[in-house]
CSV table of C-alpha atoms and ligand atoms in Angstrom, one decimal:
chain,number,residue,atom,x,y,z
E,1,MET,CA,-34.0,184.3,35.7
E,2,LEU,CA,-30.8,182.6,34.8
E,3,GLU,CA,-28.1,184.3,36.8
E,4,ASN,CA,-25.0,185.3,35.1
E,5,LYS,CA,-22.2,183.9,37.2
E,6,ASN,CA,-19.7,185.8,35.3
E,7,THR,CA,-19.2,189.1,37.1
E,8,SER,CA,-16.2,190.5,35.3
E,9,LYS,CA,-17.1,192.7,32.4
E,10,THR,CA,-14.6,193.7,29.7
E,11,ASP,CA,-15.9,196.3,27.2
E,12,ILE,CA,-15.5,195.1,23.6
E,13,SER,CA,-13.9,198.4,22.7
E,14,GLN,CA,-10.9,197.5,24.9
E,15,LEU,CA,-10.0,194.7,22.5
E,16,GLY,CA,-11.0,196.3,19.2
E,17,GLU,CA,-12.4,194.4,16.3
E,18,PHE,CA,-9.2,192.4,15.4
E,19,GLY,CA,-8.4,191.8,19.1
E,20,LEU,CA,-11.9,190.5,19.7
E,21,ILE,CA,-11.8,188.1,16.7
E,22,GLU,CA,-8.3,186.9,17.7
E,23,HIS,CA,-9.5,186.4,21.3
E,24,LEU,CA,-12.6,184.5,20.4
E,25,THR,CA,-11.2,182.3,17.7
E,26,LYS,CA,-7.7,181.4,18.9
E,27,ARG,CA,-9.1,178.3,20.6
E,28,PHE,CA,-10.2,176.6,17.3
E,29,ASP,CA,-7.9,173.8,16.1
E,30,ILE,CA,-8.1,172.2,12.6
E,31,LEU,CA,-9.2,168.6,12.8
E,32,GLN,CA,-10.5,167.8,9.3
E,33,LYS,CA,-8.1,166.7,6.6
E,34,THR,CA,-10.2,168.7,4.0
E,35,THR,CA,-9.4,172.0,5.8
E,36,ILE,CA,-6.3,173.5,4.2
E,37,LYS,CA,-6.6,177.0,5.7
E,38,GLY,CA,-8.9,177.9,8.5
E,39,ILE,CA,-9.3,181.3,10.3
E,40,GLY,CA,-6.7,184.0,9.7
E,41,ASP,CA,-6.6,184.8,6.0
E,42,ASP,CA,-9.1,186.5,3.7
E,43,ALA,CA,-10.8,183.3,3.0
E,44,ALA,CA,-10.7,179.7,4.2
E,45,VAL,CA,-9.4,177.0,1.8
E,46,LEU,CA,-10.9,173.5,1.6
E,47,ASP,CA,-9.9,170.5,-0.4
E,48,PRO,CA,-13.1,168.5,-0.8
E,49,LYS,CA,-13.0,164.8,-1.5
E,50,ALA,CA,-16.7,164.5,-2.5
E,51,GLN,CA,-19.7,166.6,-3.3
E,52,ILE,CA,-20.1,169.6,-1.1
E,53,VAL,CA,-23.4,170.7,0.7
E,54,VAL,CA,-23.7,174.2,2.0
E,55,THR,CA,-26.4,175.6,4.3
E,56,THR,CA,-27.0,178.7,6.4
E,57,ASP,CA,-29.3,179.6,9.2
E,58,MET,CA,-29.6,183.0,11.0
E,59,LEU,CA,-30.8,183.4,14.5
E,60,VAL,CA,-32.0,186.9,15.6
E,61,GLU,CA,-32.5,188.0,19.2
E,62,GLY,CA,-36.2,188.6,19.9
E,63,VAL,CA,-37.3,186.5,16.9
E,64,HIS,CA,-35.6,183.2,17.4
E,65,PHE,CA,-34.3,183.4,21.0
E,66,ASP,CA,-34.8,185.3,24.2
E,67,LEU,CA,-31.7,185.8,26.3
E,68,SER,CA,-33.7,186.0,29.5
E,69,TYR,CA,-33.9,182.2,29.5
E,70,MET,CA,-31.4,181.2,26.8
E,71,PRO,CA,-27.9,181.0,28.2
E,72,LEU,CA,-25.4,182.3,25.7
E,73,LYS,CA,-23.5,179.0,25.8
E,74,HIS,CA,-26.6,177.2,24.8
E,75,LEU,CA,-27.3,179.7,22.1
E,76,GLY,CA,-23.9,179.1,20.6
E,77,TYR,CA,-24.4,175.3,20.7
E,78,LYS,CA,-27.9,175.5,19.2
E,79,SER,CA,-26.9,177.8,16.4
E,80,VAL,CA,-24.4,175.2,15.3
E,81,MET,CA,-27.0,172.3,15.7
E,82,VAL,CA,-29.7,173.9,13.6
E,83,ASN,CA,-27.2,174.0,10.7
E,84,LEU,CA,-25.7,170.6,11.2
E,85,SER,CA,-29.2,169.2,11.2
E,86,ASP,CA,-29.7,170.5,7.6
E,87,VAL,CA,-26.5,168.8,6.5
E,88,TYR,CA,-27.6,165.5,8.0
E,89,ALA,CA,-30.9,165.9,6.3
E,90,MET,CA,-29.1,165.7,3.0
E,91,ASN,CA,-27.5,162.4,4.2
E,92,ALA,CA,-24.2,164.2,4.2
E,93,VAL,CA,-21.5,164.6,6.9
E,94,PRO,CA,-20.7,168.1,8.2
E,95,THR,CA,-17.0,169.1,8.0
E,96,GLN,CA,-16.7,172.9,8.5
E,97,ILE,CA,-18.7,175.8,9.7
E,98,THR,CA,-18.3,179.6,9.6
E,99,VAL,CA,-19.8,181.8,12.3
E,100,SER,CA,-20.9,185.4,11.8
E,101,ILE,CA,-22.1,187.6,14.6
E,102,ALA,CA,-23.5,191.1,14.9
E,103,VAL,CA,-23.3,192.4,18.5
E,104,SER,CA,-24.2,195.6,20.3
E,105,ASN,CA,-21.8,197.0,22.9
E,106,ARG,CA,-24.2,196.0,25.7
E,107,PHE,CA,-22.4,192.6,25.5
E,108,PRO,CA,-19.2,192.4,27.3
E,109,VAL,CA,-16.3,190.3,26.0
E,110,GLU,CA,-17.1,187.6,28.6
E,111,ALA,CA,-20.6,187.1,27.2
E,112,LEU,CA,-19.2,186.5,23.7
E,113,GLU,CA,-16.7,184.0,25.3
E,114,GLU,CA,-19.7,182.1,26.6
E,115,LEU,CA,-21.3,182.1,23.2
E,116,TYR,CA,-18.1,180.8,21.7
E,117,ASP,CA,-17.8,178.2,24.5
E,118,GLY,CA,-21.0,176.7,23.2
E,119,ILE,CA,-19.9,176.9,19.5
E,120,ALA,CA,-16.6,175.3,20.4
E,121,THR,CA,-18.3,172.5,22.3
E,122,ALA,CA,-20.6,171.7,19.4
E,123,ALA,CA,-17.8,171.9,16.9
E,124,LYS,CA,-15.7,169.4,18.9
E,125,LEU,CA,-18.5,167.0,19.6
E,126,TYR,CA,-19.6,166.9,16.0
E,127,ASN,CA,-16.1,167.0,14.5
E,128,VAL,CA,-16.4,170.2,12.4
E,129,ASP,CA,-13.7,172.9,12.0
E,130,VAL,CA,-14.6,176.5,12.6
E,131,VAL,CA,-12.9,178.0,9.5
E,132,GLY,CA,-14.1,181.6,9.4
E,133,GLY,CA,-16.8,184.1,9.9
E,134,ASP,CA,-17.4,187.8,10.3
E,135,THR,CA,-17.8,190.1,13.3
E,136,THR,CA,-19.7,193.3,13.1
E,137,SER,CA,-21.6,195.7,15.4
E,138,SER,CA,-25.4,195.9,15.8
E,139,THR,CA,-27.4,198.8,17.1
E,140,SER,CA,-29.9,196.6,18.8
E,141,GLY,CA,-29.9,192.8,19.5
E,142,LEU,CA,-27.6,189.9,18.9
E,143,ILE,CA,-27.6,188.2,15.5
E,144,ILE,CA,-25.8,185.0,14.8
E,145,SER,CA,-25.5,183.3,11.5
E,146,VAL,CA,-23.8,180.0,10.9
E,147,THR,CA,-22.9,178.4,7.6
E,148,ALA,CA,-22.3,174.7,7.6
E,149,ILE,CA,-20.3,172.8,4.9
E,150,GLY,CA,-20.6,169.1,4.5
E,151,GLN,CA,-19.6,166.3,2.2
E,152,ALA,CA,-21.3,163.3,0.6
E,153,LYS,CA,-20.7,160.9,-2.2
E,154,LYS,CA,-22.9,161.8,-5.1
E,155,ASP,CA,-25.1,158.6,-4.8
E,156,GLN,CA,-25.4,159.0,-1.1
E,157,LEU,CA,-27.2,162.4,-1.1
E,158,VAL,CA,-30.9,162.4,-0.3
E,159,TYR,CA,-33.2,165.1,-1.6
E,160,ARG,CA,-36.8,166.1,-0.7
E,161,ASP,CA,-38.1,165.1,-4.1
E,162,GLY,CA,-37.6,161.4,-4.2
E,163,ALA,CA,-40.6,160.0,-2.3
E,164,LYS,CA,-42.6,157.4,-4.3
E,165,GLU,CA,-46.1,156.0,-3.9
E,166,ASN,CA,-46.3,153.2,-1.3
E,167,ASP,CA,-43.0,154.3,0.4
E,168,LEU,CA,-43.1,154.3,4.2
E,169,LEU,CA,-42.8,157.6,6.1
E,170,VAL,CA,-40.4,157.3,9.0
E,171,VAL,CA,-39.4,159.7,11.8
E,172,THR,CA,-36.5,159.6,14.2
E,173,GLY,CA,-36.8,160.2,18.0
E,174,ASP,CA,-39.9,161.8,19.4
E,175,LEU,CA,-41.7,165.1,18.6
E,176,GLY,CA,-43.2,168.1,20.3
E,177,ALA,CA,-40.9,168.4,23.3
E,178,ALA,CA,-38.9,171.4,22.2
E,179,TYR,CA,-42.0,173.5,21.7
E,180,LEU,CA,-43.4,172.6,25.1
E,181,GLY,CA,-40.0,173.4,26.6
E,182,LEU,CA,-40.3,176.9,25.2
E,183,GLN,CA,-43.8,177.2,26.7
E,184,ILE,CA,-42.5,176.2,30.1
E,185,LEU,CA,-39.6,178.7,29.8
E,186,GLU,CA,-42.0,181.5,28.7
E,187,ARG,CA,-44.3,180.7,31.7
E,188,GLU,CA,-41.4,180.9,34.1
E,189,LYS,CA,-40.3,184.2,32.6
E,190,GLN,CA,-43.7,185.7,33.4
E,191,VAL,CA,-43.7,184.2,36.9
E,192,PHE,CA,-40.2,185.7,37.4
E,193,LYS,CA,-41.4,189.1,36.3
E,194,VAL,CA,-44.0,189.2,39.0
E,195,ASN,CA,-41.9,187.5,41.7
E,196,PRO,CA,-38.2,187.5,41.1
E,197,ASN,CA,-37.6,185.4,44.3
E,198,SER,CA,-39.7,182.5,43.1
E,199,GLN,CA,-37.8,179.2,42.9
E,200,PRO,CA,-39.3,177.3,39.9
E,201,ASP,CA,-39.7,173.5,40.3
E,202,LEU,CA,-39.0,172.3,36.8
E,203,ASP,CA,-38.4,168.6,37.6
E,204,ALA,CA,-41.4,167.4,35.6
E,205,TYR,CA,-40.1,169.3,32.5
E,206,THR,CA,-36.4,168.5,32.4
E,207,TYR,CA,-36.6,166.7,29.0
E,208,LEU,CA,-38.7,169.4,27.4
E,209,ILE,CA,-36.4,172.2,28.5
E,210,GLU,CA,-33.3,170.3,27.4
E,211,ARG,CA,-34.8,169.7,24.0
E,212,GLN,CA,-35.5,173.5,23.7
E,213,LEU,CA,-32.2,174.8,25.1
E,214,LYS,CA,-29.8,172.0,24.0
E,215,PRO,CA,-31.0,170.3,20.9
E,216,GLU,CA,-28.8,167.7,19.2
E,217,ALA,CA,-28.6,167.1,15.5
E,218,ARG,CA,-29.1,163.4,14.5
E,219,LYS,CA,-25.5,162.6,13.5
E,220,ASP,CA,-26.2,159.0,14.3
E,221,ILE,CA,-28.9,158.4,11.7
E,222,GLY,CA,-26.8,158.5,8.6
E,223,LYS,CA,-24.4,155.9,10.0
E,224,LEU,CA,-27.3,153.8,11.2
E,225,LEU,CA,-29.0,153.8,7.8
E,226,GLU,CA,-25.7,152.9,6.2
E,227,GLU,CA,-25.3,149.9,8.6
E,228,LEU,CA,-28.9,148.8,7.9
E,229,GLU,CA,-28.2,149.2,4.2
E,230,VAL,CA,-31.2,151.5,3.8
E,231,LYS,CA,-31.0,154.6,1.5
E,232,PRO,CA,-34.0,156.9,2.1
E,233,THR,CA,-35.9,157.9,-1.0
E,234,SER,CA,-36.4,161.4,0.4
E,235,MET,CA,-35.4,163.2,3.6
E,236,ILE,CA,-35.8,166.5,5.5
E,237,ASP,CA,-35.1,167.7,9.1
E,238,ILE,CA,-37.9,168.7,11.4
E,239,SER,CA,-37.3,172.4,12.2
E,240,ASP,CA,-40.8,173.8,11.7
E,241,GLY,CA,-43.1,171.0,12.8
E,242,LEU,CA,-44.0,167.6,11.4
E,243,SER,CA,-46.9,168.7,9.2
E,244,SER,CA,-45.1,171.4,7.3
E,245,GLU,CA,-42.1,169.0,6.7
E,246,ILE,CA,-44.4,166.3,5.4
E,247,ILE,CA,-46.0,168.8,3.1
E,248,HIS,CA,-42.5,169.8,1.8
E,249,ILE,CA,-41.7,166.2,1.0
E,250,CYS,CA,-45.1,165.6,-0.7
E,251,LYS,CA,-45.0,168.9,-2.7
E,252,ASN,CA,-41.4,168.3,-3.9
E,253,SER,CA,-42.0,164.6,-4.7
E,254,LYS,CA,-45.4,165.2,-6.2
E,255,VAL,CA,-47.1,162.6,-4.0
E,256,GLY,CA,-49.7,162.4,-1.3
E,257,CYS,CA,-49.5,160.9,2.2
E,258,ASN,CA,-51.4,159.3,5.0
E,259,LEU,CA,-50.1,160.1,8.5
E,260,TYR,CA,-51.4,158.0,11.4
E,261,GLU,CA,-52.1,160.0,14.5
E,262,ASP,CA,-51.6,156.9,16.8
E,263,LYS,CA,-48.1,156.3,15.4
E,264,ILE,CA,-46.6,159.7,16.2
E,265,PRO,CA,-43.8,159.2,18.8
E,266,LEU,CA,-44.2,161.2,21.9
E,267,ASP,CA,-42.1,161.3,25.1
E,268,PRO,CA,-44.0,160.6,28.4
E,269,GLN,CA,-43.2,164.2,29.5
E,270,VAL,CA,-44.9,165.5,26.4
E,271,ILE,CA,-48.0,163.5,27.1
E,272,SER,CA,-48.1,164.4,30.8
E,273,THR,CA,-47.4,168.1,30.1
E,274,CYS,CA,-50.1,168.2,27.4
E,275,GLU,CA,-52.6,166.7,29.9
E,276,GLU,CA,-51.6,169.3,32.5
E,277,PHE,CA,-52.0,172.3,30.2
E,278,LYS,CA,-55.0,170.8,28.4
E,279,MET,CA,-53.2,170.9,25.1
E,280,ASP,CA,-53.5,168.4,22.3
E,281,SER,CA,-50.3,166.4,21.9
E,282,THR,CA,-50.9,165.7,18.2
E,283,THR,CA,-51.2,169.5,17.5
E,284,ILE,CA,-48.0,170.1,19.4
E,285,ALA,CA,-46.1,167.4,17.4
E,286,LEU,CA,-47.6,168.5,14.1
E,287,SER,CA,-46.9,172.3,14.5
E,288,GLY,CA,-44.4,172.7,17.4
E,289,GLY,CA,-41.1,172.7,15.6
E,290,GLU,CA,-37.5,172.8,16.7
E,291,ASP,CA,-37.3,169.1,17.3
E,292,TYR,CA,-34.4,168.6,14.8
E,293,GLU,CA,-35.3,165.0,14.2
E,294,LEU,CA,-35.1,163.6,10.7
E,295,LEU,CA,-38.2,162.7,8.6
E,296,PHE,CA,-37.6,160.4,5.6
E,297,THR,CA,-39.3,157.9,3.3
E,298,VAL,CA,-38.1,154.4,2.5
E,299,SER,CA,-39.2,151.7,0.0
E,300,THR,CA,-41.5,149.1,1.5
E,301,GLU,CA,-38.8,146.5,0.8
E,302,ASP,CA,-36.7,148.1,3.5
E,303,PHE,CA,-39.4,147.7,6.2
E,304,PRO,CA,-37.9,144.5,7.8
E,305,LYS,CA,-34.6,146.4,8.2
E,306,ILE,CA,-36.0,149.3,10.1
E,307,LYS,CA,-39.1,148.0,11.9
E,308,ALA,CA,-37.5,146.9,15.2
E,309,ASN,CA,-35.2,149.9,15.5
E,310,PRO,CA,-35.8,152.0,18.7
E,311,HIS,CA,-34.7,155.2,16.9
E,312,LEU,CA,-37.1,154.9,14.0
E,313,THR,CA,-40.9,155.0,13.9
E,314,VAL,CA,-43.0,154.4,10.8
E,315,ILE,CA,-45.8,157.0,11.0
E,316,GLY,CA,-47.4,156.7,7.6
E,317,HIS,CA,-47.1,155.9,3.9
E,318,ILE,CA,-46.9,157.8,0.6
E,319,THR,CA,-49.9,157.8,-1.7
E,320,GLN,CA,-50.7,159.2,-5.2
E,321,GLU,CA,-50.6,163.0,-5.4
E,322,SER,CA,-54.3,163.0,-6.3
E,323,GLU,CA,-55.2,161.4,-2.9
E,324,GLY,CA,-53.9,164.5,-1.0
E,325,ILE,CA,-52.1,164.8,2.3
E,326,HIS,CA,-54.1,163.5,5.3
E,327,LEU,CA,-54.0,162.7,9.0
E,328,ILE,CA,-55.8,159.5,10.0
E,329,THR,CA,-57.0,160.2,13.5
E,330,ARG,CA,-57.3,157.8,16.4
E,331,ALA,CA,-61.0,157.8,15.7
E,332,ASN,CA,-60.2,156.7,12.1
E,333,THR,CA,-61.4,159.9,10.5
E,334,LYS,CA,-59.4,161.4,7.6
E,335,ILE,CA,-58.5,165.1,7.8
E,336,PRO,CA,-56.4,167.2,5.5
E,337,LEU,CA,-53.0,168.1,7.0
E,338,VAL,CA,-52.3,171.8,7.1
E,339,ALA,CA,-48.9,173.5,7.5
E,340,ARG,CA,-49.1,175.6,10.6
E,341,GLY,CA,-45.3,175.4,11.1
E,342,TRP,CA,-43.5,178.0,13.1
E,343,ASN,CA,-43.2,181.0,10.9
E,344,SER,CA,-41.0,183.9,11.9
E,345,PHE,CA,-43.0,186.4,9.8
E,346,GLN,CA,-46.3,185.4,11.5
E,347,GLU,CA,-48.0,188.0,13.7
E,348,GLU,CA,-48.0,186.9,17.3
T,401,ADP,P1,-11.7,190.4,6.4
T,401,ADP,O1,-11.5,191.8,6.8
T,401,ADP,O2,-10.7,189.9,5.4
T,401,ADP,O3,-13.1,190.0,6.2
T,401,ADP,P2,-11.8,189.8,9.2
T,401,ADP,O4,-10.9,190.7,9.9
T,401,ADP,O5,-13.2,190.0,9.2
T,401,ADP,O6,-11.2,189.6,7.7
T,401,ADP,O7,-11.5,188.3,9.7
T,401,ADP,C1,-10.2,187.8,10.0
T,401,ADP,C2,-10.3,186.2,10.1
T,401,ADP,O8,-11.1,185.9,11.2
T,401,ADP,C3,-11.0,185.6,8.8
T,401,ADP,O9,-10.4,184.3,8.7
T,401,ADP,C4,-12.4,185.5,9.3
T,401,ADP,O10,-13.0,184.4,8.6
T,401,ADP,C5,-12.3,185.2,10.8
T,401,ADP,N1,-13.4,185.6,11.6
T,401,ADP,C6,-13.9,186.9,11.7
T,401,ADP,N2,-14.9,187.0,12.5
T,401,ADP,C7,-15.1,185.7,13.0
T,401,ADP,C8,-16.1,185.1,13.9
T,401,ADP,N3,-17.0,185.8,14.5
T,401,ADP,N4,-16.0,183.8,14.1
T,401,ADP,C9,-15.0,183.0,13.5
T,401,ADP,N5,-14.1,183.5,12.6
T,401,ADP,C10,-14.2,184.9,12.4
T,402,MG,MG1,-14.6,190.1,7.6
């Protein structure tokens, strides 16, 4: 479906393990003052100036991505984004990453170069140093695991457990697009199987596909909140869908919540595509996942500071735990929110 323009193929065995590592990693420069030693020794050495946050996410071929429509460059980029998003969700700033890959010999060196092009682009744009990793062989698919390290002053960190009754529930950006992008790509894959010469017209879905293939972590939000002088009482990033993230905040904070259906921010392409495919846009936003937006709670006192901001939408408020976790629909009925987030163990 996506043509590989790179026609030259160098077998990994021609470089050997050390040659391959050297080849893939020689491009990485050190930009962060806190990086004392990057790639090239038994371990990296860091000199942190604040509290350290550490997070890891692993992406497995066939489970988290499908290389028939995910270009390797995008996969590299996305594997960094999903980790940086977790660092931003702590209200911290990412500073370093490590990248570990397991590859089968069906991948030529050029394919791994593409993967690392995406990783390098992400690292540069988000100002993080690639300070290490591991390279091993795999008998089947590609596995990529990224660890992100970040820093925050102790009083700046935001956890999932700080939401209080009456706090406002706020979300950044818009929801549901990444999931619909995946549905479009899956559909095109099936069409392509039947007719390899078909020329898909994807103009109506550009935003959706971009959100699936090239997500961006919200590095702007920490700065924005600092400028607005707002410190969230709790925060989480939206990787599995809005409903499961709301439930995580509520369970951890021992509170309840009312979420208002008519407040959920949706892009026009999400609305038109849901109409086209007769899908419910609320269900998509609640359960879709992979949006990598931030969900947080703020004290009602902070409402004037955030209300006019185009990046932020108030979608609900926190209640007592005993009131439960509910969606208030457009028809003004109250239904319990259930977590049907994306789950990699779920049977398809
Ligand atoms: P060791 O045998 O001590 O684990 P390696 O030969 O695996 O060392 O790695 C050598 C250096 O290259 C180390 O700094 C390691 O962190 C780094 N490295 C190995 N694989 C990768 C990779 N896929 N991406 C980035 N850095 C890597
Ligand atoms: Mg190693």
